[in-house]
PDB file of C-alpha atoms in Angstrom:
ATOM      1  CA  GLU A 128     -11.894  -7.520 127.337  1.00 70.00           C
ATOM      2  CA  LEU A 129     -10.093  -4.195 127.728  1.00 70.00           C
ATOM      3  CA  LEU A 130      -7.060  -5.668 126.008  1.00 75.00           C
ATOM      4  CA  GLN A 131      -9.200  -6.914 123.139  1.00 77.00           C
ATOM      5  CA  GLY A 132     -10.736  -3.443 122.808  1.00 78.00           C
ATOM      6  CA  GLU A 133      -7.316  -1.837 122.638  1.00 82.00           C
ATOM      7  CA  ALA A 134      -6.134  -4.490 120.165  1.00 85.00           C
ATOM      8  CA  GLY A 135      -9.209  -3.802 118.035  1.00 84.00           C
ATOM      9  CA  ALA A 136      -8.601  -0.054 118.167  1.00 85.00           C
ATOM     10  CA  PHE A 137      -4.943  -0.630 117.295  1.00 84.00           C
ATOM     11  CA  GLN A 138      -5.917  -2.850 114.360  1.00 86.00           C
ATOM     12  CA  ALA A 139      -8.396  -0.229 113.149  1.00 88.00           C
ATOM     13  CA  THR A 140      -5.762   2.512 113.406  1.00 87.00           C
ATOM     14  CA  LEU A 141      -3.203   0.313 111.681  1.00 90.00           C
ATOM     15  CA  GLY A 142      -5.682  -0.481 108.912  1.00 89.00           C
ATOM     16  CA  GLN A 143      -6.443   3.227 108.460  1.00 89.00           C
ATOM     17  CA  MET A 144      -2.727   3.998 108.310  1.00 90.00           C
ATOM     18  CA  ARG A 145      -2.219   1.325 105.642  1.00 90.00           C
ATOM     19  CA  ASP A 146      -5.142   2.704 103.635  1.00 89.00           C
ATOM     20  CA  ASP A 147      -3.704   6.213 103.929  1.00 89.00           C
ATOM     21  CA  GLU A 148      -0.301   4.964 102.817  1.00 90.00           C
ATOM     22  CA  GLU A 149      -1.821   3.180  99.815  1.00 88.00           C
ATOM     23  CA  ASP A 150      -3.801   6.315  98.909  1.00 86.00           C
ATOM     24  CA  ALA A 151      -0.653   8.432  99.196  1.00 87.00           C
ATOM     25  CA  ALA A 152       1.308   5.966  97.037  1.00 86.00           C
ATOM     26  CA  ALA A 153      -1.447   5.964  94.407  1.00 85.00           C
ATOM     27  CA  LEU A 154      -1.559   9.757  94.470  1.00 83.00           C
ATOM     28  CA  LEU A 155       2.222   9.883  94.062  1.00 83.00           C
ATOM     29  CA  VAL A 156       2.085   7.572  91.036  1.00 82.00           C
ATOM     30  CA  LYS A 157      -0.726   9.637  89.529  1.00 84.00           C
ATOM     31  CA  SER A 158       1.198  12.835  90.246  1.00 83.00           C
ATOM     32  CA  ASN A 159       4.358  11.411  88.661  1.00 82.00           C
ATOM     33  CA  GLU A 160       2.432  10.375  85.563  1.00 85.00           C
ATOM     34  CA  ALA A 161       0.888  13.841  85.273  1.00 85.00           C
ATOM     35  CA  PHE A 162       4.340  15.395  85.697  1.00 85.00           C
ATOM     36  CA  LYS A 163       5.845  13.103  83.055  1.00 86.00           C
ATOM     37  CA  HIS A 164       2.996  13.911  80.691  1.00 89.00           C
ATOM     38  CA  ALA A 165       3.447  17.662  81.212  1.00 89.00           C
ATOM     39  CA  ILE A 166       7.210  17.412  80.662  1.00 91.00           C
ATOM     40  CA  MET A 167       6.765  15.340  77.510  1.00 93.00           C
ATOM     41  CA  ARG A 168       4.204  17.825  76.179  1.00 94.00           C
ATOM     42  CA  GLN A 169       6.601  20.723  76.817  1.00 94.00           C
ATOM     43  CA  LEU A 170       9.522  18.833  75.282  1.00 94.00           C
ATOM     44  CA  THR A 171       7.489  18.026  72.179  1.00 95.00           C
ATOM     45  CA  LYS A 172       6.495  21.686  71.842  1.00 95.00           C
ATOM     46  CA  CYS A 173      10.136  22.773  72.227  1.00 93.00           C
ATOM     47  CA  GLN A 174      11.230  20.303  69.557  1.00 95.00           C
ATOM     48  CA  ARG A 175       8.506  21.534  67.201  1.00 95.00           C
ATOM     49  CA  ASP A 176       9.410  25.176  67.851  1.00 95.00           C
ATOM     50  CA  LEU A 177      13.103  24.452  67.323  1.00 94.00           C
ATOM     51  CA  ARG A 178      12.405  22.673  64.034  1.00 95.00           C
ATOM     52  CA  THR A 179      10.279  25.616  62.857  1.00 95.00           C
ATOM     53  CA  GLU A 180      12.965  28.116  63.853  1.00 95.00           C
ATOM     54  CA  MET A 181      15.635  26.114  62.033  1.00 95.00           C
ATOM     55  CA  GLU A 182      13.530  26.020  58.860  1.00 96.00           C
ATOM     56  CA  GLU A 183      12.909  29.763  59.061  1.00 95.00           C
ATOM     57  CA  ARG A 184      16.597  30.413  59.642  1.00 95.00           C
ATOM     58  CA  ARG A 185      17.570  28.285  56.636  1.00 96.00           C
ATOM     59  CA  ALA A 186      15.116  30.202  54.454  1.00 96.00           C
ATOM     60  CA  VAL A 187      16.532  33.531  55.642  1.00 96.00           C
ATOM     61  CA  GLU A 188      20.096  32.317  55.038  1.00 96.00           C
ATOM     62  CA  LYS A 189      19.201  31.164  51.515  1.00 97.00           C
ATOM     63  CA  GLN A 190      17.630  34.541  50.779  1.00 97.00           C
ATOM     64  CA  PHE A 191      20.686  36.337  52.188  1.00 96.00           C
ATOM     65  CA  ILE A 192      23.030  34.264  50.021  1.00 97.00           C
ATOM     66  CA  ALA A 193      20.893  34.903  46.936  1.00 97.00           C
ATOM     67  CA  ASN A 194      20.913  38.645  47.635  1.00 97.00           C
ATOM     68  CA  LEU A 195      24.663  38.606  48.228  1.00 97.00           C
ATOM     69  CA  GLN A 196      25.221  36.753  44.954  1.00 97.00           C
ATOM     70  CA  ASP A 197      23.041  39.281  43.105  1.00 97.00           C
ATOM     71  CA  TYR A 198      24.970  42.138  44.683  1.00 97.00           C
ATOM     72  CA  ALA A 199      28.337  40.573  43.849  1.00 97.00           C
ATOM     73  CA  GLY A 200      27.159  39.909  40.294  1.00 96.00           C
ATOM     74  CA  GLY A 201      26.122  43.551  39.976  1.00 96.00           C
ATOM     75  CA  LEU A 202      29.531  44.692  41.223  1.00 95.00           C
ATOM     76  CA  ILE A 203      31.304  42.411  38.776  1.00 94.00           C
ATOM     77  CA  ASP A 204      29.164  43.675  35.891  1.00 92.00           C
ATOM     78  CA  GLY A 205      29.834  47.262  36.936  1.00 90.00           C
ATOM     79  CA  LEU A 206      33.572  46.653  37.066  1.00 88.00           C
ATOM     80  CA  LYS A 207      33.477  45.041  33.627  1.00 86.00           C
ATOM     81  CA  ASN A 208      31.695  48.114  32.243  1.00 84.00           C
ATOM     82  CA  VAL A 209      34.227  50.439  33.860  1.00 81.00           C
ATOM     83  CA  ASN A 210      37.139  48.399  32.501  1.00 80.00           C
ATOM     84  CA  ARG A 211      35.698  48.557  28.977  1.00 77.00           C
ATOM     85  CA  ARG A 212      35.579  52.347  29.107  1.00 73.00           C
ATOM     86  CA  VAL A 213      39.085  52.841  30.436  1.00 68.00           C
ATOM     87  CA  ARG A 214      41.517  53.858  27.724  1.00 57.00           C
ATOM     88  CA  ASN A 215      45.161  53.100  27.701  1.00 54.00           C
ATOM     89  CA  ASP A 216      45.899  56.423  29.389  1.00 56.00           C
ATOM     90  CA  GLY A 217      43.814  55.382  32.414  1.00 63.00           C
ATOM     91  CA  LEU A 218      40.987  57.884  31.875  1.00 62.00           C
ATOM     92  CA  ILE A 219      37.397  56.800  32.265  1.00 56.00           C
ATOM     93  CA  ARG A 220      35.229  58.010  29.393  1.00 54.00           C
TER      94      ARG A 220
END
């Protein structure tokens, strides 16, 4: 009878330990899924931010090139005007 009582207590403890292990495993899976979801959300945001930054950078580069071309065109026009005014003796009039 005493042995059966101890066996019953052991079985109850063993059952509780198995339940605890299953709960811990389920919690770990849930935790991993939450972690994966958080990482994917952050990665998606980073990709979106990177794409936006690249588009902004391209727009700035295009504007810079356009401004540089305008400036170079102005210099060329100015040099043409100066060259037209230069006489054979090298004086600018």
